[in-house]
Coordinates of C-alpha atoms and ligand atoms in Angstrom, one line a residue:
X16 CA 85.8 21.9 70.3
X17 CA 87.3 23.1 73.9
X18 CA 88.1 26.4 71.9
X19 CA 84.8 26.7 70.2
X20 CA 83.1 26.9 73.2
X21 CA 85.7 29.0 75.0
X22 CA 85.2 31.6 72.1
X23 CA 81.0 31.3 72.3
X24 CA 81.1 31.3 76.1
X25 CA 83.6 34.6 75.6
X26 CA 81.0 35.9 73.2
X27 CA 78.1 35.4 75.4
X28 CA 80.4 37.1 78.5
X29 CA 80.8 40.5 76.6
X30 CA 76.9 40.2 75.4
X31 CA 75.9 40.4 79.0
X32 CA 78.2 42.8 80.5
X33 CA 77.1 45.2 77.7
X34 CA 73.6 44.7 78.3
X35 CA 72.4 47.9 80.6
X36 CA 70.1 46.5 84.1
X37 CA 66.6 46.6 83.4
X38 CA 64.2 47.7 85.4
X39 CA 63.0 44.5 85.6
X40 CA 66.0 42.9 86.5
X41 CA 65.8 45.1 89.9
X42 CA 63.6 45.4 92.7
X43 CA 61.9 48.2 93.2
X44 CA 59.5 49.3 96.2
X45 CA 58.7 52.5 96.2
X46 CA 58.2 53.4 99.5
X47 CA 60.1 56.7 100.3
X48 CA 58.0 59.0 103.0
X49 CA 57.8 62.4 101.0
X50 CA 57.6 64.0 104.8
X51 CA 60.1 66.3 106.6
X52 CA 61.2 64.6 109.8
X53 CA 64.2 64.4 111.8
X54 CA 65.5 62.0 109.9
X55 CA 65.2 63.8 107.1
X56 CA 68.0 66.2 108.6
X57 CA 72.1 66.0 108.0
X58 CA 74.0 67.3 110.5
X59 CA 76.6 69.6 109.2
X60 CA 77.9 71.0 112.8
X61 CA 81.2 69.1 112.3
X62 CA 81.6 71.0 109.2
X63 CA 82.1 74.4 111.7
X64 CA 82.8 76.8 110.9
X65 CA 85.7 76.3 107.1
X66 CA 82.7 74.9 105.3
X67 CA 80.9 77.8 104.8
X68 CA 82.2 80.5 102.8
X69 CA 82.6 81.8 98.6
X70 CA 83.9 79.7 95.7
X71 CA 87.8 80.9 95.1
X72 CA 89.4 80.8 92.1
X73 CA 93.1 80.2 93.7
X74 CA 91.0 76.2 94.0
X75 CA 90.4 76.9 90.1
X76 CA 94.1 77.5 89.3
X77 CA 95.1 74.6 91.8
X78 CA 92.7 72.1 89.8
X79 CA 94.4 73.7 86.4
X80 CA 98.0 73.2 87.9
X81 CA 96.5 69.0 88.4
X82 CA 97.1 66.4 86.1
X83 CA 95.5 63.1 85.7
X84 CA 98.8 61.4 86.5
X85 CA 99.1 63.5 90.0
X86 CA 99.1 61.1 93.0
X87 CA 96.0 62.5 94.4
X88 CA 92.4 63.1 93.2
X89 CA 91.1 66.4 91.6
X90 CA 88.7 67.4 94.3
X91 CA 91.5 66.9 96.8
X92 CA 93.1 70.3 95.5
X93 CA 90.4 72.6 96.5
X94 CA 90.9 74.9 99.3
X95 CA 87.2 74.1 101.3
X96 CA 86.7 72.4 104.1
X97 CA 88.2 68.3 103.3
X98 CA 89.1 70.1 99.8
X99 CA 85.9 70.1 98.2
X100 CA 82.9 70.6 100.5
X101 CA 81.5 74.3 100.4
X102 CA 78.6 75.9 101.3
X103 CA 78.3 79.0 100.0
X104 CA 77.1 81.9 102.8
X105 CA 74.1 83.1 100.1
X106 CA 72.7 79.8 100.8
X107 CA 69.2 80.6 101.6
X108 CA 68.9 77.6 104.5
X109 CA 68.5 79.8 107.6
X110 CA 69.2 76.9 110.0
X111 CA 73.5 76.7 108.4
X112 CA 74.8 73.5 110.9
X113 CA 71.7 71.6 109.0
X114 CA 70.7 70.3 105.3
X115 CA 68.4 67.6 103.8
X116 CA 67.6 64.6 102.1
X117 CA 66.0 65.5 98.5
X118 CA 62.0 64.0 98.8
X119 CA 61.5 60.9 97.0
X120 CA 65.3 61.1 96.1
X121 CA 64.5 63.6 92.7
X122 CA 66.7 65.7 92.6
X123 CA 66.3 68.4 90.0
X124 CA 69.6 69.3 88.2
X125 CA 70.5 71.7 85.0
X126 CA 73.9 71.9 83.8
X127 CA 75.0 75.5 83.0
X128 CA 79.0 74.8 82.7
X129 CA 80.6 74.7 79.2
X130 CA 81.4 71.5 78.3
X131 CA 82.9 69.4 75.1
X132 CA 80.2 66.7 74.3
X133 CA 82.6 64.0 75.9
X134 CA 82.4 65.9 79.3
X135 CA 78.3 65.9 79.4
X136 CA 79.2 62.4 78.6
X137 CA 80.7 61.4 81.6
X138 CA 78.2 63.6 83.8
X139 CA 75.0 61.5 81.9
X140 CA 77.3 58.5 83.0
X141 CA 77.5 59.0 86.2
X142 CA 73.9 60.2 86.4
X143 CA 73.1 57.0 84.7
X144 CA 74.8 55.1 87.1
X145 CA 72.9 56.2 90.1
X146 CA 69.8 55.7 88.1
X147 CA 70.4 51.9 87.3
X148 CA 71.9 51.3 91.0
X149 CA 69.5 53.5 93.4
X150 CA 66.4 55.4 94.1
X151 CA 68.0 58.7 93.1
X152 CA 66.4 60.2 90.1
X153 CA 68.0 63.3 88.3
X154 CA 65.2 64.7 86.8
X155 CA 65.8 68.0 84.7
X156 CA 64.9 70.9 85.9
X157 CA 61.6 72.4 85.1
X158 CA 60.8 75.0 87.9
X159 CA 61.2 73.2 91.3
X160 CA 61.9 74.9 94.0
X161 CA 64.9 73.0 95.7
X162 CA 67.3 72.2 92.7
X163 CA 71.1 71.9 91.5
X164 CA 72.6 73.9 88.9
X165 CA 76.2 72.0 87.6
X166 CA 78.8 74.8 86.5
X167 CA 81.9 75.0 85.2
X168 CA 83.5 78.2 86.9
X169 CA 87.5 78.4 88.0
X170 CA 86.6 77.5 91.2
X171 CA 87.7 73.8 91.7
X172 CA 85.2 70.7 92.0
X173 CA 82.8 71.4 95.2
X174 CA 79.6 70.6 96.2
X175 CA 77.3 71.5 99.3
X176 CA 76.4 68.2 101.4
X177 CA 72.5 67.4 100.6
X178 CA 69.9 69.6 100.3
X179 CA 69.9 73.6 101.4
X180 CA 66.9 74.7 99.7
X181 CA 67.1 77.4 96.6
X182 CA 69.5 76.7 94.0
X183 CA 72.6 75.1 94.7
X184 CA 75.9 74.8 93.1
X185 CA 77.4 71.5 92.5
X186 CA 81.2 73.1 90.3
X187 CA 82.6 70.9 88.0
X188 CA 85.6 73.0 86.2
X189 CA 86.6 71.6 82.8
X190 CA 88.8 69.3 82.8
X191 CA 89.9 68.7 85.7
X192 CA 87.0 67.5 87.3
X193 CA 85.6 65.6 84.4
X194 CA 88.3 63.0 83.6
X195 CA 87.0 60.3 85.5
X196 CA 83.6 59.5 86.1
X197 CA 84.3 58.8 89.8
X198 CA 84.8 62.7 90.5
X199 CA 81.5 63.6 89.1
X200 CA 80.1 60.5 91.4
X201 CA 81.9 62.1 94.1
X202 CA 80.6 65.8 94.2
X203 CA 76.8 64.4 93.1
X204 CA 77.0 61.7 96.5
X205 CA 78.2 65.1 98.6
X206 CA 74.6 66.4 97.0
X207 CA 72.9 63.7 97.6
X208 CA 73.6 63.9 101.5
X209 CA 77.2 62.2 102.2
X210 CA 80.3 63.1 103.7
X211 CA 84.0 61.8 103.2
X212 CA 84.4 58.0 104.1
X213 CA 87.7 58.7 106.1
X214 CA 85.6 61.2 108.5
X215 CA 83.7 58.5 110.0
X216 CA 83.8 58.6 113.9
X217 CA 85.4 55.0 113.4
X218 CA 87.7 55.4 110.9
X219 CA 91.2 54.9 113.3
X220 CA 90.4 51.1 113.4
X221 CA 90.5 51.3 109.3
X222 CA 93.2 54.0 108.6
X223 CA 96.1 55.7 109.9
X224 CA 96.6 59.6 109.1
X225 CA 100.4 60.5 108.9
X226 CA 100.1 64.3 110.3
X227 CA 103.7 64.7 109.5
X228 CA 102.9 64.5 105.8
X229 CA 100.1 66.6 105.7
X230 CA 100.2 70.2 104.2
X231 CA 100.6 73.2 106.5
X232 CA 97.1 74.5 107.4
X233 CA 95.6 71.3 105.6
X234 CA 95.1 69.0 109.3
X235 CA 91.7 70.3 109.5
X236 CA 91.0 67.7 106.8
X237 CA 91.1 65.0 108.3
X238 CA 88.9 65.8 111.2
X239 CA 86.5 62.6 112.4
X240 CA 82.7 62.9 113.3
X241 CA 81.2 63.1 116.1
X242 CA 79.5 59.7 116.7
X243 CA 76.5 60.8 118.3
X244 CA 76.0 62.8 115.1
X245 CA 76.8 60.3 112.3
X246 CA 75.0 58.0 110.5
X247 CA 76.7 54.9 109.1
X248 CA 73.3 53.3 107.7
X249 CA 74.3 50.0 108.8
X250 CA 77.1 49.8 106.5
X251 CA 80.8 49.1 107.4
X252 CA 84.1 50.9 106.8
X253 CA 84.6 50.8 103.1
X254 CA 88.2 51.5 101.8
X255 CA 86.9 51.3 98.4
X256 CA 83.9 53.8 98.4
X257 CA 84.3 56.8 95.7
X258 CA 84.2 59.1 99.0
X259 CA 87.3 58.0 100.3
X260 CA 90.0 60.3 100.2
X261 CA 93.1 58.8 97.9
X262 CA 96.2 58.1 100.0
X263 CA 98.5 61.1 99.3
X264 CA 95.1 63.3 99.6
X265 CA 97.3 66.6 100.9
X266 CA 100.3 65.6 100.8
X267 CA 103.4 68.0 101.3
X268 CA 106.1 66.0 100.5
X269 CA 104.8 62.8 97.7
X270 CA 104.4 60.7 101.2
X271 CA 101.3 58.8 102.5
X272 CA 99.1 61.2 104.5
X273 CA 96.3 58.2 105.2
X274 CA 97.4 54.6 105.1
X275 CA 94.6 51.7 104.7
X276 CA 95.6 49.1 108.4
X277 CA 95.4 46.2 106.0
X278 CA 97.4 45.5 103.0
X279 CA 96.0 44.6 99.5
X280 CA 93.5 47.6 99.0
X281 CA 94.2 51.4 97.6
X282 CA 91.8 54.0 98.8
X283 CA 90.6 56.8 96.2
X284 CA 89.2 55.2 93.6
X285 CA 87.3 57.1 91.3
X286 CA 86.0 54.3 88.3
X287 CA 82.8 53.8 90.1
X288 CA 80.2 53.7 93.4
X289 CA 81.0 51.1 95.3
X290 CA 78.9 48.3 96.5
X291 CA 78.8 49.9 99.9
X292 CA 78.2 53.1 98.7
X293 CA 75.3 52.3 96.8
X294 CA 74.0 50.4 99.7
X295 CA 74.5 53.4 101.9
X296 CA 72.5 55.4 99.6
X297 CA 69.4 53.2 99.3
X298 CA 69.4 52.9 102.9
X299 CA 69.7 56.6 103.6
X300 CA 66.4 57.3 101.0
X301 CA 64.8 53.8 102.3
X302 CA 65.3 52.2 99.0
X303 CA 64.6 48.7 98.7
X304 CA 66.7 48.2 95.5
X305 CA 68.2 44.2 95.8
X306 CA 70.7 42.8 93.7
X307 CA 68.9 40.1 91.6
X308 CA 69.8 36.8 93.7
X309 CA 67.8 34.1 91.7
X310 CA 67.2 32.9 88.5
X311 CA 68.7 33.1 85.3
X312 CA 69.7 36.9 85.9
X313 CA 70.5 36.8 89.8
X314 CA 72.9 33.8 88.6
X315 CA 74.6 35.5 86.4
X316 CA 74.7 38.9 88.3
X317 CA 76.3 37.0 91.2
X318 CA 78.6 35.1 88.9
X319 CA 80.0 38.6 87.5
X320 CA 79.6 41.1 90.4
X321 CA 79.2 38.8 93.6
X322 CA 82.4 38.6 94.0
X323 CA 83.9 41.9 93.2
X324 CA 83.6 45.3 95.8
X325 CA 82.3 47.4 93.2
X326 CA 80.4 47.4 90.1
X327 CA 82.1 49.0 87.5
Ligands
LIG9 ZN1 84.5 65.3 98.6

């Protein structure tokens, strides 16, 4: 009997993390101000002056040269400012040191890369995941002014952080960049408006950078921000966001360059958003998207995430 119902309760288990969250499991207040205002703006001074520049293709041989078993994430090969945050000089913003937030959180996207059906597969996944966990809406592309083109040039995986105006370039190179989820998440949250975890003003309380293990000419990336300038949208250090750089990020020598100060976590994954990371993001479009807390649902949404730092 004790196995019977260790077998249905199994069953039932696998049922429900299977079933997708639907709408109506979440919710939803739409109450996004479509407005430009100052808060509207993210600060990309700290960025001066490595961030702005051309796509390279010596980043595109570096990504092919990486393989999945390599002790540090794809987009930590690129040569751009923190290894994978470019904006291009033909960006059309006059104002460079600023960028925005996308209104509404739509953000219009068309993918011009080549990719194998499995690739668009993991881009649609990650694009799913944002849809089920925040505001953000990828909607396809159908003449809007302000929109994101995903290519698949020899140039690395980069992204521009939020909104220029004009076209923008979000590079995901085939394969490299496409074999985890968590790298597409990555270069999509540096579009949506987000830094690097580890450049938060704070982040010395949380981590310790080993300089002596860091690549020649490579310090630059792991430069803080300015507090005054920063925005942590009420949400704590998180070691386990997708931004985070992985712990041999730069490394010249297979050695540490940034160390977590506590012991029992790894920094870099890339499987999913975390829960702080989703957080972040509805609070930085003034989402109200809850977690279902009660009934049936909320119970078991707390009995299988409530407990865990990230979703997938
Ligand atoms: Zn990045």
């Amino acid at each position: 009997m004790a196995l019977v119902l260790l077998f249905l309760n199994i069953i039932l288990i696998n049922f429900i993390n299977g079933l997708p969250v639907s709408d109506d499991d979440i919710v939803i207040i739409d109450n996004i101000d479509n407005s430009i205002d100052d808060s509207d703006v993210i600060d990309l001074s700290s960025l001066q002056p490595n961030a702005f520049g051309s796509p390279d293709n010596e980043s595109g041989d570096a990504l092919a040269a990486w393989t999945e078993s390599s002790l540090m994430n794809a987009e930590e090969t690129g040569r751009y400012a923190e290894g994978d945050i470019l904006i291009p000089k033909y960006a059309r913003n006059g104002v460079r040191d600023q960028s925005f937030r996308w209104p509404k959180g739509h953000i219009p996207y068309v993918i011009e890369g080549q990719y194998s059906q499995q690739q668009r597969d993991t881009i649609m996944k990650a694009i799913a995941d944002y849809h089920r966990l925040t505001c953000i809406r990828f909607v396809p592309y159908s003449g809007q002014t302000d929109y994101i083109v995903i290519k698949s040039a020899n140039t690395g995986c980069w992204s521009s952080v939020g909104r220029l105006g004009g076209r923008q370039e979000v590079n995901l190179q085939s394969p490299g960049c496409l074999s985890k989820k968590g790298t597409v998440l990555h270069e999509l949250l540096h579009a949506i408006g987000f830094m690097h975890e580890q450049s938060r003003p704070e982040r010395d309380d949380f981590v310790k950078v080993k300089y002596e293990n860091i690549k020649s000419g490579s310090e630059n990336n792991f430069r803080k921000e300015d507090t005054k300038r920063s925005n942590d949208f009420g949400i704590s250090y998180d070691y386990n966001s997708v931004m985070h750089y992985s712990e041999y990020a730069f490394s010249k020598n297979s050695k540490k360059t940034i160390e977590p100060m506590i012991s029992g976590v790894t920094l870099g994954q890339r499987e999913g958003l975390s829960r702080s990371d989703v957080k972040k993001i509805n609070n930085m479009y003034n989402c109200k998207k809850d977690e279902p807390q009660t009934g049936w649902v909320g119970s078991i949404w707390q009995s299988l995430f409530g407990d865990k730092s990230k979703y997938n």
